[in-house]
Short mmCIF file of C-alpha atoms and ligand atoms in Angstrom, two decimals:
data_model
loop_
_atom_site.label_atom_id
_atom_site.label_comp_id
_atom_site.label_asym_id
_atom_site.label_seq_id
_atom_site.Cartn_x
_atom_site.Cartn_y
_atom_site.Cartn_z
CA UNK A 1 151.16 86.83 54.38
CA UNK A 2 148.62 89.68 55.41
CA UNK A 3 150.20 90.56 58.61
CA UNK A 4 153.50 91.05 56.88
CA UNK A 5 152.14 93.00 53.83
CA UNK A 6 153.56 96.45 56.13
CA UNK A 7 156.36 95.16 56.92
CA UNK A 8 160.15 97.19 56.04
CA UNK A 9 162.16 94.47 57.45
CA UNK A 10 165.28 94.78 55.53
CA UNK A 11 164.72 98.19 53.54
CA UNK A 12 166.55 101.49 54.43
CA UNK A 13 164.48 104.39 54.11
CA UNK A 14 165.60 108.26 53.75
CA UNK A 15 163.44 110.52 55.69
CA UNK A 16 164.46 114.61 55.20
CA UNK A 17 162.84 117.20 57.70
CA UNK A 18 162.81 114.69 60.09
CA UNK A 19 164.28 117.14 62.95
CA UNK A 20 160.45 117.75 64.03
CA UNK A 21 157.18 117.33 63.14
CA UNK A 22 155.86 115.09 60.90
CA UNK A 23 159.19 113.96 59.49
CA UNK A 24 160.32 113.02 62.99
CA UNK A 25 156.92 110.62 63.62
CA UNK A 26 157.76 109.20 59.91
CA UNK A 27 160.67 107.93 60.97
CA UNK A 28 159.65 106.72 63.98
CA UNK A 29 156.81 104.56 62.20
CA UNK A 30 159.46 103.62 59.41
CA UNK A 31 161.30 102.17 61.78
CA UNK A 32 159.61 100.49 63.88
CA UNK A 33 157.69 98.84 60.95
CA UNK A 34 161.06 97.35 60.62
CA UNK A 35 163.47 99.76 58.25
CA UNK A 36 167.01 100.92 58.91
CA UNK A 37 166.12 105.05 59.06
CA UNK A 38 168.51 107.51 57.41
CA UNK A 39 167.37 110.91 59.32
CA UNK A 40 168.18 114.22 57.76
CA UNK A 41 167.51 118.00 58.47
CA UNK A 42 169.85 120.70 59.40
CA UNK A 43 169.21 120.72 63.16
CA UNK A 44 171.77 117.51 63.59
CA UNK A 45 171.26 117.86 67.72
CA UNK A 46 167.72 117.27 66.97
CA UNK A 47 168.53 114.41 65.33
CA UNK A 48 170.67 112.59 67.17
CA UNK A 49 168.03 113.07 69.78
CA UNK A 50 165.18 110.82 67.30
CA UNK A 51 168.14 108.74 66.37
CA UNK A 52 168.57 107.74 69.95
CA UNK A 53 164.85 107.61 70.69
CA UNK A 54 164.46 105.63 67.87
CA UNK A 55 167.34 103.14 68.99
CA UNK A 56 165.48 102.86 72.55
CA UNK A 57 162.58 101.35 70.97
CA UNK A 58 164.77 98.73 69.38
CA UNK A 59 164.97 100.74 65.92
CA UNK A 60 168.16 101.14 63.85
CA UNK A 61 168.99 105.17 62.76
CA UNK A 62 171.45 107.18 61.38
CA UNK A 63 172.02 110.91 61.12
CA UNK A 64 173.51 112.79 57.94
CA UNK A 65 173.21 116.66 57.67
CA UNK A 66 171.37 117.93 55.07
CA UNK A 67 170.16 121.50 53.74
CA UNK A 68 168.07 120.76 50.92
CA UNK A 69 168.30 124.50 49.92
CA UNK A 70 171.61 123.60 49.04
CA UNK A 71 173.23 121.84 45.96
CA UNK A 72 176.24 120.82 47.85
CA UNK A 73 174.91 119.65 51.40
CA UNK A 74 172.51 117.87 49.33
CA UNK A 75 175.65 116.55 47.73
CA UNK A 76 177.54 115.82 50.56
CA UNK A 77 174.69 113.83 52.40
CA UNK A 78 173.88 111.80 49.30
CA UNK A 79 177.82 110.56 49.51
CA UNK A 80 177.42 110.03 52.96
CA UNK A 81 174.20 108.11 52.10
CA UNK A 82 175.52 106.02 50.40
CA UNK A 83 178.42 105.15 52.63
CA UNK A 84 175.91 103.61 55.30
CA UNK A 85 174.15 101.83 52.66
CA UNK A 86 174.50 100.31 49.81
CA UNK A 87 170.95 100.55 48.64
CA UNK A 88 168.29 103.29 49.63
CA UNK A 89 164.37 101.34 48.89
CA UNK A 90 162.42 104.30 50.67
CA UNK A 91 162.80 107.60 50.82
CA UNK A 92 160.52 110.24 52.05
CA UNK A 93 160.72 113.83 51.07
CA UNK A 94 159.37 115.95 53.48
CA UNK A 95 161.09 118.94 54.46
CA UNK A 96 159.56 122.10 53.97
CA UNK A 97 158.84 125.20 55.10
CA UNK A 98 155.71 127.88 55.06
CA UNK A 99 155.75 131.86 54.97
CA UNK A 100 153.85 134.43 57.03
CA UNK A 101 149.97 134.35 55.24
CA UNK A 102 149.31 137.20 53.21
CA UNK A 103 148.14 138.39 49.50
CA UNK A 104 149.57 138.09 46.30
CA UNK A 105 149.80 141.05 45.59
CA UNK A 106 151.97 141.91 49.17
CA UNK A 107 154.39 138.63 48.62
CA UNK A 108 157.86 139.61 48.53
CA UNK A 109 160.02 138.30 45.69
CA UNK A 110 162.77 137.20 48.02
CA UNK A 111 160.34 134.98 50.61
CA UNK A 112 158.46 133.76 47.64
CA UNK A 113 161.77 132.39 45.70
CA UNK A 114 163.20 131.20 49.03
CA UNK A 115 160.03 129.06 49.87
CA UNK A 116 160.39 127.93 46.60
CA UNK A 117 163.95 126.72 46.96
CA UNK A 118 162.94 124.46 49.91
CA UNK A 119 159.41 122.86 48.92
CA UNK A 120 160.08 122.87 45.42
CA UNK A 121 164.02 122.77 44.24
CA UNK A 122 164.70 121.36 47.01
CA UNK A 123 162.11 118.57 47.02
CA UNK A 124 163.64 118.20 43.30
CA UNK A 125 167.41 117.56 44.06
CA UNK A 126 166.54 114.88 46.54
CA UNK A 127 164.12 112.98 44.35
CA UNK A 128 166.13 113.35 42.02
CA UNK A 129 169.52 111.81 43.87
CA UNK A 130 167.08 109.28 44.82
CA UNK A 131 165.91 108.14 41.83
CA UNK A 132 169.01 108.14 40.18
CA UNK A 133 169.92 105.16 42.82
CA UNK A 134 166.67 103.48 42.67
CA UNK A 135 166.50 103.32 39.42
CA UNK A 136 169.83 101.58 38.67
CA UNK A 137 168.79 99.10 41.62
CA UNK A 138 165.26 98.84 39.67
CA UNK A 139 163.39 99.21 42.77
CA UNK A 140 162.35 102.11 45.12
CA UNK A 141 159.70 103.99 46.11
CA UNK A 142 159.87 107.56 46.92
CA UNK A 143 156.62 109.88 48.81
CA UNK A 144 157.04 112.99 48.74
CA UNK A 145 155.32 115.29 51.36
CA UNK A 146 152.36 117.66 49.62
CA UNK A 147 150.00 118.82 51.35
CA UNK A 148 145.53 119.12 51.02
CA UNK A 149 147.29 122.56 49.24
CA UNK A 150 148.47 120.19 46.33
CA UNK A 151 144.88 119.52 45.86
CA UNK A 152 142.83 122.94 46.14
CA UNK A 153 143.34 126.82 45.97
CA UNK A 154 144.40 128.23 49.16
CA UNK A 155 144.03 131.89 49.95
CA UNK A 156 146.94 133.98 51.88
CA UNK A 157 149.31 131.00 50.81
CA UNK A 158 150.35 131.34 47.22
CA UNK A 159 153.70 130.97 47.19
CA UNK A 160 153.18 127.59 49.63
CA UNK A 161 150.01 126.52 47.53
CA UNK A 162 152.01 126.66 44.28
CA UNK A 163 155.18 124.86 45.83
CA UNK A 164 152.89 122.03 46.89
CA UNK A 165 150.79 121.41 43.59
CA UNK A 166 154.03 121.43 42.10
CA UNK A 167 154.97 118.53 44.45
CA UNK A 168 152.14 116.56 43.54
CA UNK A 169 152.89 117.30 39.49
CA UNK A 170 156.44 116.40 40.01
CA UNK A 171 155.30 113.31 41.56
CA UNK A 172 153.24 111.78 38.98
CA UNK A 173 155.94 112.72 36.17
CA UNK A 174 158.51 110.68 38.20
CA UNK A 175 156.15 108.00 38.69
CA UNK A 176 155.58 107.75 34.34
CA UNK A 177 159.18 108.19 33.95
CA UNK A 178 160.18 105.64 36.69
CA UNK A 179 157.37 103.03 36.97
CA UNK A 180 158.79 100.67 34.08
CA UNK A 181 162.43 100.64 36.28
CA UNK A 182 159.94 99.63 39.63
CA UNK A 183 160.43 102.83 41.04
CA UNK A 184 157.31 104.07 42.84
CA UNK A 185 156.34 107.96 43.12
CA UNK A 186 153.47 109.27 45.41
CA UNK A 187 152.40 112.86 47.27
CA UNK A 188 151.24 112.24 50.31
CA UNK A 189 148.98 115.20 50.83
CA UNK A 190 148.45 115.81 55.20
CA UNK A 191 145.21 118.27 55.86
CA UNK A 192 145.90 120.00 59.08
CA UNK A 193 148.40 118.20 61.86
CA UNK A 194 149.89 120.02 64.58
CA UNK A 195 153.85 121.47 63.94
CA UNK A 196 156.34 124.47 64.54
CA UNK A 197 155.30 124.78 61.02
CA UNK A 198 151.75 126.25 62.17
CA UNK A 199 151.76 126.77 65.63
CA UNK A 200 151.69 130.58 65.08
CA UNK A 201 148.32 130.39 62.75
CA UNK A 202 146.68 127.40 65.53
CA UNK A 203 147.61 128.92 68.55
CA UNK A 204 145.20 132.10 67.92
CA UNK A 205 141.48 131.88 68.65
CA UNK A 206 141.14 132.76 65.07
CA UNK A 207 143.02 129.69 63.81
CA UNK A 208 140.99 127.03 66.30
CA UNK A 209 137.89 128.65 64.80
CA UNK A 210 138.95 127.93 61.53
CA UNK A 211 139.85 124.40 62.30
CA UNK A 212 136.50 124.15 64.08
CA UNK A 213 134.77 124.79 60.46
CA UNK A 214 136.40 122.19 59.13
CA UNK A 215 134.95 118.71 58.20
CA UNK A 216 136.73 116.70 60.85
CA UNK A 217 136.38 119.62 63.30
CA UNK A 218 139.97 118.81 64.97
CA UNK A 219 143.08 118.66 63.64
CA UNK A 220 144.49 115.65 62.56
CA UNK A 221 146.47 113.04 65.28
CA UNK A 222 150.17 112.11 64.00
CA UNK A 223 148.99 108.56 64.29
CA UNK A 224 146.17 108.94 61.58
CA UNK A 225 149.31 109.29 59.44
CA UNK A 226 150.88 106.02 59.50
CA UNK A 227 149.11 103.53 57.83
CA UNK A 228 148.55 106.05 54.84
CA UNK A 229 152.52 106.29 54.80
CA UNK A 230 152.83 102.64 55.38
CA UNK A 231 150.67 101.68 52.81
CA UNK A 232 153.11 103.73 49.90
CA UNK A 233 156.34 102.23 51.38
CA UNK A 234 155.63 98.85 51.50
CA UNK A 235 154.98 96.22 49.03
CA UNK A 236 151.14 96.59 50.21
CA UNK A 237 150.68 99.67 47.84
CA UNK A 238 153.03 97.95 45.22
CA UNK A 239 150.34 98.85 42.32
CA UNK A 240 149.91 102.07 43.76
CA UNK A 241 151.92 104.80 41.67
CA UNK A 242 151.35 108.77 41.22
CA UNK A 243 148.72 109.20 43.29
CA UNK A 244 148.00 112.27 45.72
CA UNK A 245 146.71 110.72 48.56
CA UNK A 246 145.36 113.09 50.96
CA UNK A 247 145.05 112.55 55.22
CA UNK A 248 143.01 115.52 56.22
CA UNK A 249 139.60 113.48 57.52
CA UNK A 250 138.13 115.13 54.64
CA UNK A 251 138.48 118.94 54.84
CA UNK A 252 139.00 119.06 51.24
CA UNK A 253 135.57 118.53 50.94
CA UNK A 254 133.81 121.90 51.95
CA UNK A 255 135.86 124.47 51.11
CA UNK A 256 135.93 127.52 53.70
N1 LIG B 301 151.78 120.16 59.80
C1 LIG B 301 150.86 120.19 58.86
O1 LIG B 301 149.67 120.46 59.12
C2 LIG B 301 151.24 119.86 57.44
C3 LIG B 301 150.20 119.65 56.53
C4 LIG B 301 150.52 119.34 55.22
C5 LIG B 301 151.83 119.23 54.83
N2 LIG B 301 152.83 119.45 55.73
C6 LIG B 301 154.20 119.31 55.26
O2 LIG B 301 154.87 118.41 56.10
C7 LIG B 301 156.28 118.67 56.02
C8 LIG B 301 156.83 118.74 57.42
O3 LIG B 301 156.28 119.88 58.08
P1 LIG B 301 155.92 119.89 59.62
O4 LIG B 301 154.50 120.26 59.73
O5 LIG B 301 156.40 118.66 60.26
O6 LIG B 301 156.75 121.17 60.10
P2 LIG B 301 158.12 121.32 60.92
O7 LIG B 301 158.00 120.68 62.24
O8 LIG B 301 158.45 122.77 60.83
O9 LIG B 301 159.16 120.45 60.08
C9 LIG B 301 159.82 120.94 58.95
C10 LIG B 301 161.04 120.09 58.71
O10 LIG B 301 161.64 120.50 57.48
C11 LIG B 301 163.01 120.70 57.73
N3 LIG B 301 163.56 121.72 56.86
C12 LIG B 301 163.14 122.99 56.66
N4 LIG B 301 163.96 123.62 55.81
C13 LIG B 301 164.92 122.74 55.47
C14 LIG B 301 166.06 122.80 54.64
N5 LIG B 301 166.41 123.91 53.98
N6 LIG B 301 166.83 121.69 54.51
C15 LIG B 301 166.50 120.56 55.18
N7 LIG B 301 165.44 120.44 55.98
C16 LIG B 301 164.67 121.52 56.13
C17 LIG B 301 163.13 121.12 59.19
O11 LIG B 301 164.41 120.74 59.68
P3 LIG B 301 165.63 121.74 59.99
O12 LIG B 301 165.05 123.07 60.35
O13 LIG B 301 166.34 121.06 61.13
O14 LIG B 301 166.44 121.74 58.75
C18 LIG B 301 162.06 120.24 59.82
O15 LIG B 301 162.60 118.97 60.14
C19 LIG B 301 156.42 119.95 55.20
O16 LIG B 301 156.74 119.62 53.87
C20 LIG B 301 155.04 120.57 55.28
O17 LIG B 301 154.77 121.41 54.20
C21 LIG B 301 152.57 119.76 57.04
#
């Protein structure tokens, strides 16, 4: 039936970084599209704030503490995981982080490996854990946050650029590896939505300008993001595997 083609009645799905932001609206949308939502970051208050949003709208949540920098918490959470359930169908990899903008040549070894071990390795260890499960179930789908920088060159942001084409590589390598055991892998790829994560760059004349110049002209509305995540969850983008999918009202367009 069409109007249930969006529908996660029934499915648990893992959302990471969901302490703000965009990972916070995901699982909002998740659930109220019907899934049980499995809420991780490190800031638990902030999350048992969603999860009790979330269960004020009629939703079902649950909180586990996770630092995906770390081998262990990532551990931990992926035995409490599966504790609550005993099958995870969604998850969405989202948490990240970004650096202070600035050349190549300035970038510090120490901030460019630690970026790394959040949008990359740590992107990695939760996919991974993920798939593992999924895969013996032989079913799952798994999107992992990139970004419009998984799709072009971005100057000032190497060390975040590279993390997130690397995201969107990873992706499609799961998806050939883990297709044939019905395990879906996509990048959802978000041009430029309002977060912590850029409120420093926005919130100067300088960065409005440059969101002026863009295609759209505005930055995106969280709500322009959930039928795009929607559409990878559910069974209505069942034939849709390692893809990059960008959001961004087409800003990848015209480069600036
Ligand atoms: N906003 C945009 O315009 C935009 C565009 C494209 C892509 N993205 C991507 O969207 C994702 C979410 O970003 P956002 O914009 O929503 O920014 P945000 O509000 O800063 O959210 C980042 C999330 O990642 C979590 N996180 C950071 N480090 C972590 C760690 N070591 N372990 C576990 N969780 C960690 C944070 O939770 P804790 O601090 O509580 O751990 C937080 O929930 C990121 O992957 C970002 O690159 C954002």
């Amino acid at each position: 039936m069409i109007e249930n083609l969006f529908s996660l009645q029934g499915k648990t799905a893992l959302v990471s970084g969901a302490s703000s932001g965009l990972g916070a609206y995901f699982a909002e949308v998740l659930a109220q599209a019907g899934a049980e939502v499995i809420i991780a970051a490190r800031r638990v208050e902030k999350l048992d704030e969603l999860a009790g949003k979330i269960v004020a709208n009629g939703g079902r949540a649950r909180v586990v503490a996770m630092d995906v920098a770390s081998p262990e918490s990532v551990e931990l959470a992926f035995q409490a995981i599966d504790a609550m359930t005993g099958q995870l169908d969604i998850l969405v990899n989202n948490a990240g982080i970004s650096t202070k903008p600035g050349r190549f040549v300035e970038q510090e070894e120490d901030i460019w490996g630690g970026l790394l071990d959040v949008n990359l390795r740590g992107v990695w260890r939760v996919a991974r854990e993920a798939a593992i499960r999924m895969k013996a179930h032989g079913s799952g789908t798994i999107i992992n946050t990139g970004s419009i920088y998984s799709l072009c060159t971005g100057i000032m942001k190497t060390d975040y650029n590279v993390s997130k084409v690397a995201v969107a590589q990873l992706s499609k390598n799961m998806a050939l590896e883990l297709g044939r055991y019905g395990v879906r892998v996509n990048t959802l790829c978000p041009g430029y939505f309002a977060s912590d994560i850029n409120a420093a760059e926005f919130g100067t004349e300088k960065g409005r300008e440059y969101i002026r110049k863009l295609v759209p002209q505005r930055l995106g509305e969280y709500r322009e993001l959930a039928g795009p995540l929607l559409l990878l969850a559910s069974d209505a983008g069942s034939f849709i595997n390692g893809v990059a999918l960008p959001v961004d009202g087409g800003s990848l367009l015209s480069p600036i």
